[in-house]
Amino acid sequence: MTTGTGLDSQVGIAAETTVGTAVTVTRFLEYTKESMKYSPGFLEPSTLAAGTKYKRVSRVTKSRVTAGGDLELPIATRGMGLLYKHMIGSTATATQIGSTTAYRQVHTPVGKLGLGFTMQVGRPEPSTGTVRPFTYRGCKVTEWEFSLSDNDVATLKLSIDAMDEATATALATASYTSAHQFGFHQAALKLGGTVATASGVTSVTGGTAVATVINSISIKGSTPLATERYGLGSGGIKREPLENDIPTITGSLKAEFSQAELYDVFKAGDALALQLDLTGAPIGASGEEDTLSFICPAIILKEAPPVVDGPGIVMMDVAFEAYSDGTNPVLQLLSISADTTL
C-alpha cells in the first residue's frame, strides 16, 4: 500500500557509457534528502512599444536548460562505489582480496572527463499516491562532503550538475543491497607518519592516533566545472562540463583545545599526513572487515583558534587543506566490502 509521501520515494543511479546519454538506473540508494530540479533559461523581451509597459508573452522564448541539486545520504558499507568513483573522478574497480568474499576499491583523483551518470528520483504525488519519475542525464558531481559527528552515522552530501530532466522515462523498480551504516564509534584518526604508495595502494606508517577529543570531522572535495558549454547547434542542451580550474580538498575538525597536538602544528605550518579509518563488521570468513579509509598524504592546518566561550571546555575549530606531495595521490579513498562491482 502506498502512502503518497516521501516514504515511497526512491533514488537510483547508473553509469553512462556516453556522458549525456541516459541509461536505465540499476543502483538504488537509501538517502535522507534530495533537491534535484529542472532550471530553464528564458530570452526575455526588452523592447519598447507605445501603449505597452509590460513584456509581451509572444516575445518570451525558452532558450536553454540545465538541472541539478544536492543528494544527502548515510554512508553504507555496500553499494557506494559508483558514487565514490564519480565524486572523486577515479578509475577504480573492485578487486578481489585473495580468494575471499572481500573486494577492495582504491579511489584516487584522475579526472572527470568522460564520467557521467543517470540519476532517477521517484517523487510520490499525494493526491494519487503515484510515484512520479524524474530522470536526470549527464550528471556530474561538482562538490562532495563527508561528515562524521559524535554519536551519529557517517554522511555524504553530493552537489550534482545535470544536462537535462525527463519525466517520460518509466520508473525503475527499486531493489536494495543489504548493508550496514558506518558510525562515529567505528572511526580512528591518525596524524603524521610516512606515506608510501605501492602497487597502487597508499599507506601510512608511524602515524600517531589523535588523543585529543574530536567531536566531528569533515572532508570536502570541490571540482570546478565549465557548466555552460551550450554553443550553436546544441538545441539549448549543454555539452559535457569540463574541469576548468584547480580542484581542492579541504576539511575541518571540531576538537577540544590541544596545544601540542593541534595548535603547535598549526603554528609551525608544516605538512603532515592524515588518515581516517572506519572499520565495520567482518565480511564473512574472509578475515577482512567492512572498511572506509581516507588518506591525505599532505595536509596543512589553515585555522585552529582555541576559543573560550564560557565556563565549559575550550574548543577549537580546525580547518585544513590537502596538497599534492608530488609522489602520492592527494587523496585516497579505500573501500573494502562484499561488493564484487562498483
Short mmCIF file of C-alpha atoms in Angstrom, two decimals:
data_model
loop_
_atom_site.label_atom_id
_atom_site.label_comp_id
_atom_site.label_asym_id
_atom_site.label_seq_id
_atom_site.Cartn_x
_atom_site.Cartn_y
_atom_site.Cartn_z
CA MET A 1 0.00 0.00 0.00
CA THR A 2 1.34 3.42 -0.96
CA THR A 3 1.46 6.44 1.35
CA GLY A 4 1.67 9.31 -1.13
CA THR A 5 4.56 10.72 0.91
CA GLY A 6 8.33 10.69 0.90
CA LEU A 7 8.19 7.24 2.47
CA ASP A 8 7.58 5.88 -1.03
CA SER A 9 10.31 7.89 -2.74
CA GLN A 10 13.39 6.39 -4.34
CA VAL A 11 16.72 7.37 -5.88
CA GLY A 12 18.57 5.27 -8.43
CA ILE A 13 21.74 5.80 -10.46
CA ALA A 14 23.72 4.13 -13.23
CA ALA A 15 26.95 4.99 -15.06
CA GLU A 16 26.54 6.31 -18.59
CA THR A 17 28.61 4.93 -21.45
CA THR A 18 28.41 8.29 -23.21
CA VAL A 19 28.03 11.34 -20.99
CA GLY A 20 24.56 12.76 -21.51
CA THR A 21 23.01 9.61 -22.97
CA ALA A 22 20.57 8.37 -20.36
CA VAL A 23 20.58 4.75 -19.21
CA THR A 24 18.26 2.74 -17.00
CA VAL A 25 19.17 3.16 -13.35
CA THR A 26 20.18 -0.04 -11.58
CA ARG A 27 21.82 1.02 -8.29
CA PHE A 28 19.39 2.26 -5.66
CA LEU A 29 20.47 4.35 -2.69
CA GLU A 30 18.99 4.79 0.74
CA TYR A 31 19.02 8.55 1.24
CA THR A 32 17.75 11.29 3.54
CA LYS A 33 17.00 14.19 1.19
CA GLU A 34 17.44 15.46 -2.36
CA SER A 35 16.93 18.79 -4.11
CA MET A 36 17.33 18.00 -7.81
CA LYS A 37 15.47 20.45 -10.04
CA TYR A 38 14.98 21.49 -13.65
CA SER A 39 16.06 25.08 -14.43
CA PRO A 40 15.13 26.51 -17.84
CA GLY A 41 16.56 29.78 -19.13
CA PHE A 42 14.41 32.30 -20.99
CA LEU A 43 15.10 35.01 -23.54
CA GLU A 44 13.14 37.99 -22.27
CA PRO A 45 11.99 40.96 -24.39
CA SER A 46 13.42 44.39 -23.62
CA THR A 47 11.82 46.29 -26.48
CA LEU A 48 9.78 49.47 -26.19
CA ALA A 49 6.34 49.79 -27.77
CA ALA A 50 3.87 52.62 -27.34
CA GLY A 51 0.88 51.59 -25.25
CA THR A 52 2.63 48.55 -23.73
CA LYS A 53 4.58 48.79 -20.49
CA TYR A 54 4.91 45.10 -19.77
CA LYS A 55 6.82 42.37 -21.54
CA ARG A 56 4.94 40.71 -24.39
CA VAL A 57 4.46 36.98 -23.78
CA SER A 58 4.81 36.36 -27.52
CA ARG A 59 8.43 37.51 -27.29
CA VAL A 60 9.44 35.11 -24.49
CA THR A 61 11.38 32.03 -25.59
CA LYS A 62 12.85 29.18 -23.61
CA SER A 63 16.47 29.16 -24.75
CA ARG A 64 18.44 26.59 -22.81
CA VAL A 65 18.06 24.20 -19.89
CA THR A 66 20.04 22.78 -17.03
CA ALA A 67 19.33 20.74 -13.94
CA GLY A 68 20.97 19.82 -10.68
CA GLY A 69 20.84 19.88 -6.92
CA ASP A 70 22.03 18.03 -3.86
CA LEU A 71 21.76 14.47 -2.60
CA GLU A 72 22.35 13.58 1.05
CA LEU A 73 22.66 10.05 2.36
CA PRO A 74 24.22 7.97 5.13
CA ILE A 75 27.32 6.05 4.10
CA ALA A 76 26.54 2.37 3.82
CA THR A 77 29.04 -0.47 3.92
CA ARG A 78 27.91 -1.60 0.47
CA GLY A 79 26.62 -0.05 -2.74
CA MET A 80 28.62 3.19 -2.52
CA GLY A 81 31.40 2.51 -5.02
CA LEU A 82 29.78 4.17 -8.02
CA LEU A 83 29.28 7.38 -6.05
CA TYR A 84 32.88 7.29 -4.82
CA LYS A 85 34.12 6.92 -8.40
CA HIS A 86 32.12 9.85 -9.73
CA MET A 87 32.68 12.21 -6.82
CA ILE A 88 36.46 11.72 -6.80
CA GLY A 89 36.94 11.13 -10.53
CA SER A 90 38.65 7.77 -10.19
CA THR A 91 39.16 4.76 -12.44
CA ALA A 92 38.71 2.28 -9.59
CA THR A 93 37.37 -1.22 -9.97
CA ALA A 94 36.51 -3.85 -7.38
CA THR A 95 39.46 -6.21 -6.88
CA GLN A 96 39.04 -9.49 -5.04
CA ILE A 97 41.28 -9.87 -2.00
CA GLY A 98 42.89 -13.26 -2.46
CA SER A 99 40.19 -15.89 -2.89
CA THR A 100 37.93 -14.38 -0.22
CA THR A 101 34.50 -12.79 -0.46
CA ALA A 102 36.01 -9.35 0.23
CA TYR A 103 36.76 -6.83 -2.52
CA ARG A 104 38.90 -3.70 -2.44
CA GLN A 105 38.24 -0.42 -4.26
CA VAL A 106 41.00 2.21 -4.37
CA HIS A 107 39.72 5.61 -5.45
CA THR A 108 42.20 8.39 -6.26
CA PRO A 109 41.61 11.56 -8.32
CA VAL A 110 42.31 11.02 -12.01
CA GLY A 111 39.78 13.25 -13.76
CA LYS A 112 36.09 13.58 -14.57
CA LEU A 113 36.33 13.75 -18.35
CA GLY A 114 34.06 11.04 -19.76
CA LEU A 115 32.46 10.32 -16.39
CA GLY A 116 28.71 10.81 -16.20
CA PHE A 117 25.74 9.06 -14.68
CA THR A 118 21.98 8.97 -14.94
CA MET A 119 20.00 9.66 -11.78
CA GLN A 120 16.31 8.99 -11.32
CA VAL A 121 14.28 10.36 -8.43
CA GLY A 122 10.86 8.88 -7.71
CA ARG A 123 8.65 11.51 -6.08
CA PRO A 124 5.26 10.49 -4.67
CA GLU A 125 2.24 12.56 -5.66
CA PRO A 126 -0.02 12.98 -2.59
CA SER A 127 -3.34 13.22 -4.44
CA THR A 128 -2.89 9.97 -6.38
CA GLY A 129 -0.23 8.06 -4.47
CA THR A 130 1.64 7.62 -7.75
CA VAL A 131 5.42 7.82 -7.63
CA ARG A 132 6.38 10.15 -10.47
CA PRO A 133 9.80 9.59 -12.11
CA PHE A 134 12.21 12.46 -12.70
CA THR A 135 15.24 11.32 -14.68
CA TYR A 136 18.42 13.38 -14.93
CA ARG A 137 21.07 12.63 -17.56
CA GLY A 138 24.66 13.75 -17.84
CA CYS A 139 25.12 14.03 -14.08
CA LYS A 140 28.49 15.07 -12.67
CA VAL A 141 29.48 15.65 -9.05
CA THR A 142 30.84 19.18 -8.61
CA GLU A 143 31.25 19.04 -4.82
CA TRP A 144 31.09 16.35 -2.15
CA GLU A 145 31.37 16.38 1.61
CA PHE A 146 31.96 13.52 4.01
CA SER A 147 30.82 14.31 7.56
CA LEU A 148 31.06 12.42 10.82
CA SER A 149 29.88 13.70 14.19
CA ASP A 150 29.89 12.23 17.69
CA ASN A 151 27.06 9.71 18.25
CA ASP A 152 25.98 9.82 14.61
CA VAL A 153 26.40 7.93 11.36
CA ALA A 154 28.78 8.97 8.61
CA THR A 155 27.05 11.00 5.91
CA LEU A 156 27.76 12.13 2.37
CA LYS A 157 26.45 15.21 0.60
CA LEU A 158 26.82 15.47 -3.18
CA SER A 159 26.25 18.57 -5.30
CA ILE A 160 25.26 17.43 -8.78
CA ASP A 161 25.12 19.18 -12.14
CA ALA A 162 22.94 17.57 -14.83
CA MET A 163 22.31 18.25 -18.51
CA ASP A 164 18.55 17.81 -18.60
CA GLU A 165 15.49 16.36 -16.87
CA ALA A 166 12.95 13.94 -18.34
CA THR A 167 9.60 12.94 -16.87
CA ALA A 168 8.53 10.42 -19.52
CA THR A 169 11.08 7.73 -18.61
CA ALA A 170 9.43 4.85 -16.77
CA LEU A 171 10.08 4.49 -13.06
CA ALA A 172 12.66 1.78 -12.45
CA THR A 173 11.85 -0.91 -9.90
CA ALA A 174 13.94 -0.28 -6.81
CA SER A 175 15.91 -3.00 -5.06
CA TYR A 176 18.41 -2.57 -2.28
CA THR A 177 21.56 -4.38 -1.19
CA SER A 178 21.61 -5.40 2.46
CA ALA A 179 24.19 -3.27 4.24
CA HIS A 180 25.12 -1.55 7.49
CA GLN A 181 25.99 2.08 8.13
CA PHE A 182 29.33 3.43 9.28
CA GLY A 183 29.19 5.26 12.62
CA PHE A 184 31.30 7.54 14.78
CA HIS A 185 32.18 4.69 17.14
CA GLN A 186 33.97 2.90 14.28
CA ALA A 187 36.31 5.77 13.41
CA ALA A 188 40.00 6.23 14.18
CA LEU A 189 42.06 9.30 13.24
CA LYS A 190 45.85 9.44 12.88
CA LEU A 191 48.13 12.35 12.04
CA GLY A 192 51.71 12.29 10.79
CA GLY A 193 53.78 9.33 9.71
CA THR A 194 55.50 8.30 6.50
CA VAL A 195 53.42 7.91 3.35
CA ALA A 196 54.20 5.46 0.55
CA THR A 197 52.34 4.11 -2.46
CA ALA A 198 52.98 0.57 -3.70
CA SER A 199 51.01 -1.41 -6.28
CA GLY A 200 48.52 1.44 -6.50
CA VAL A 201 47.68 1.47 -2.78
CA THR A 202 48.77 4.29 -0.47
CA SER A 203 49.59 3.56 3.17
CA VAL A 204 50.92 5.46 6.18
CA THR A 205 53.41 4.03 8.66
CA GLY A 206 54.19 5.62 12.00
CA GLY A 207 51.08 7.79 12.21
CA THR A 208 50.01 8.86 15.70
CA ALA A 209 46.47 8.24 16.90
CA VAL A 210 44.93 11.56 17.91
CA ALA A 211 44.47 11.70 21.68
CA THR A 212 42.54 14.97 21.65
CA VAL A 213 38.76 14.62 21.89
CA ILE A 214 37.43 15.13 18.34
CA ASN A 215 33.70 15.83 18.20
CA SER A 216 33.38 15.96 14.42
CA ILE A 217 35.34 15.77 11.19
CA SER A 218 34.53 16.63 7.60
CA ILE A 219 36.37 16.17 4.31
CA LYS A 220 35.20 18.09 1.26
CA GLY A 221 36.13 17.90 -2.40
CA SER A 222 35.37 20.57 -4.99
CA THR A 223 35.90 20.26 -8.75
CA PRO A 224 35.19 23.45 -10.71
CA LEU A 225 33.46 22.62 -13.99
CA ALA A 226 32.54 24.64 -17.06
CA THR A 227 28.81 24.03 -16.80
CA GLU A 228 27.66 26.43 -19.54
CA ARG A 229 29.06 24.74 -22.64
CA TYR A 230 26.00 25.26 -24.83
CA GLY A 231 27.05 26.74 -28.17
CA LEU A 232 25.45 26.80 -31.59
CA GLY A 233 23.67 23.64 -32.61
CA SER A 234 23.22 22.36 -29.07
CA GLY A 235 19.47 22.93 -29.03
CA GLY A 236 19.79 24.51 -25.60
CA ILE A 237 21.38 21.40 -24.05
CA LYS A 238 24.87 21.82 -22.60
CA ARG A 239 27.77 19.68 -23.73
CA GLU A 240 29.80 17.71 -21.22
CA PRO A 241 31.08 20.02 -18.46
CA LEU A 242 34.88 20.06 -18.31
CA GLU A 243 37.22 20.83 -15.43
CA ASN A 244 38.22 24.48 -15.73
CA ASP A 245 40.01 25.39 -12.51
CA ILE A 246 42.14 23.87 -9.75
CA PRO A 247 40.23 21.27 -7.69
CA THR A 248 40.52 21.41 -3.91
CA ILE A 249 40.22 19.06 -0.97
CA THR A 250 39.58 20.71 2.37
CA GLY A 251 38.35 19.64 5.76
CA SER A 252 37.61 20.57 9.32
CA LEU A 253 37.81 19.22 12.86
CA LYS A 254 35.79 20.24 15.90
CA ALA A 255 38.11 19.41 18.78
CA GLU A 256 38.91 20.14 22.38
CA PHE A 257 41.83 22.55 22.71
CA SER A 258 45.19 20.81 22.38
CA GLN A 259 48.35 22.91 22.36
CA ALA A 260 50.84 20.27 21.27
CA GLU A 261 48.70 18.05 19.07
CA LEU A 262 46.91 20.69 17.01
CA TYR A 263 47.80 24.30 17.79
CA ASP A 264 51.58 23.90 17.63
CA VAL A 265 51.19 22.05 14.33
CA PHE A 266 49.08 24.93 13.03
CA LYS A 267 51.66 27.50 14.15
CA ALA A 268 54.51 25.57 12.53
CA GLY A 269 52.69 25.48 9.19
CA ASP A 270 54.24 22.15 8.29
CA ALA A 271 52.52 19.49 6.19
CA LEU A 272 51.59 16.17 7.74
CA ALA A 273 49.61 13.10 6.76
CA LEU A 274 46.02 12.47 7.79
CA GLN A 275 44.45 9.02 7.93
CA LEU A 276 40.82 8.42 8.89
CA ASP A 277 39.66 4.80 9.10
CA LEU A 278 36.16 3.48 9.70
CA THR A 279 36.05 -0.23 10.42
CA GLY A 280 32.84 -2.22 10.46
CA ALA A 281 31.75 -5.83 10.73
CA PRO A 282 33.66 -8.87 9.41
CA ILE A 283 32.98 -9.80 5.78
CA GLY A 284 32.02 -13.44 6.15
CA ALA A 285 35.04 -15.62 6.85
CA SER A 286 37.33 -13.52 4.64
CA GLY A 287 39.41 -12.17 7.50
CA GLU A 288 38.58 -8.68 6.21
CA GLU A 289 36.18 -6.11 7.65
CA ASP A 290 33.93 -3.51 6.08
CA THR A 291 36.30 -0.57 5.71
CA LEU A 292 36.22 3.03 4.59
CA SER A 293 39.56 4.81 4.73
CA PHE A 294 40.68 8.30 3.75
CA ILE A 295 44.36 9.15 3.40
CA CYS A 296 45.63 12.65 2.62
CA PRO A 297 49.45 12.48 2.47
CA ALA A 298 49.98 16.22 2.95
CA ILE A 299 47.60 18.49 4.80
CA ILE A 300 48.28 21.93 6.25
CA LEU A 301 46.24 23.29 9.13
CA LYS A 302 44.93 26.69 7.99
CA GLU A 303 42.97 27.70 11.10
CA ALA A 304 43.00 26.42 14.67
CA PRO A 305 41.78 29.09 17.09
CA PRO A 306 41.13 27.94 20.67
CA VAL A 307 38.13 29.95 21.88
CA VAL A 308 36.88 30.49 25.43
CA ASP A 309 33.12 30.64 25.10
CA GLY A 310 32.03 30.49 28.72
CA PRO A 311 32.84 28.15 31.59
CA GLY A 312 32.81 24.98 29.50
CA ILE A 313 35.56 23.13 27.67
CA VAL A 314 37.71 25.28 25.40
CA MET A 315 37.16 24.14 21.82
CA MET A 316 38.98 24.54 18.51
CA ASP A 317 37.55 24.76 15.01
CA VAL A 318 40.40 23.41 12.91
CA ALA A 319 40.40 23.92 9.14
CA PHE A 320 42.82 22.12 6.83
CA GLU A 321 43.59 21.74 3.15
CA ALA A 322 45.14 18.79 1.34
CA TYR A 323 48.00 19.29 -1.11
CA SER A 324 49.90 17.14 -3.58
CA ASP A 325 53.25 15.96 -2.22
CA GLY A 326 54.45 15.24 -5.75
CA THR A 327 54.64 11.49 -5.17
CA ASN A 328 51.42 10.10 -3.72
CA PRO A 329 47.82 10.83 -4.72
CA VAL A 330 46.46 13.92 -2.97
CA LEU A 331 43.62 11.77 -1.62
CA GLN A 332 42.95 8.07 -1.42
CA LEU A 333 39.54 6.70 -0.57
CA LEU A 334 39.80 2.97 0.05
CA SER A 335 36.74 0.80 0.45
CA ILE A 336 36.63 -2.87 1.42
CA SER A 337 33.27 -4.60 1.16
CA ALA A 338 31.48 -7.61 -0.26
CA ASP A 339 30.62 -5.67 -3.44
CA THR A 340 32.01 -7.51 -6.46
CA THR A 341 31.46 -4.48 -8.71
CA LEU A 342 31.09 -0.74 -8.34
#
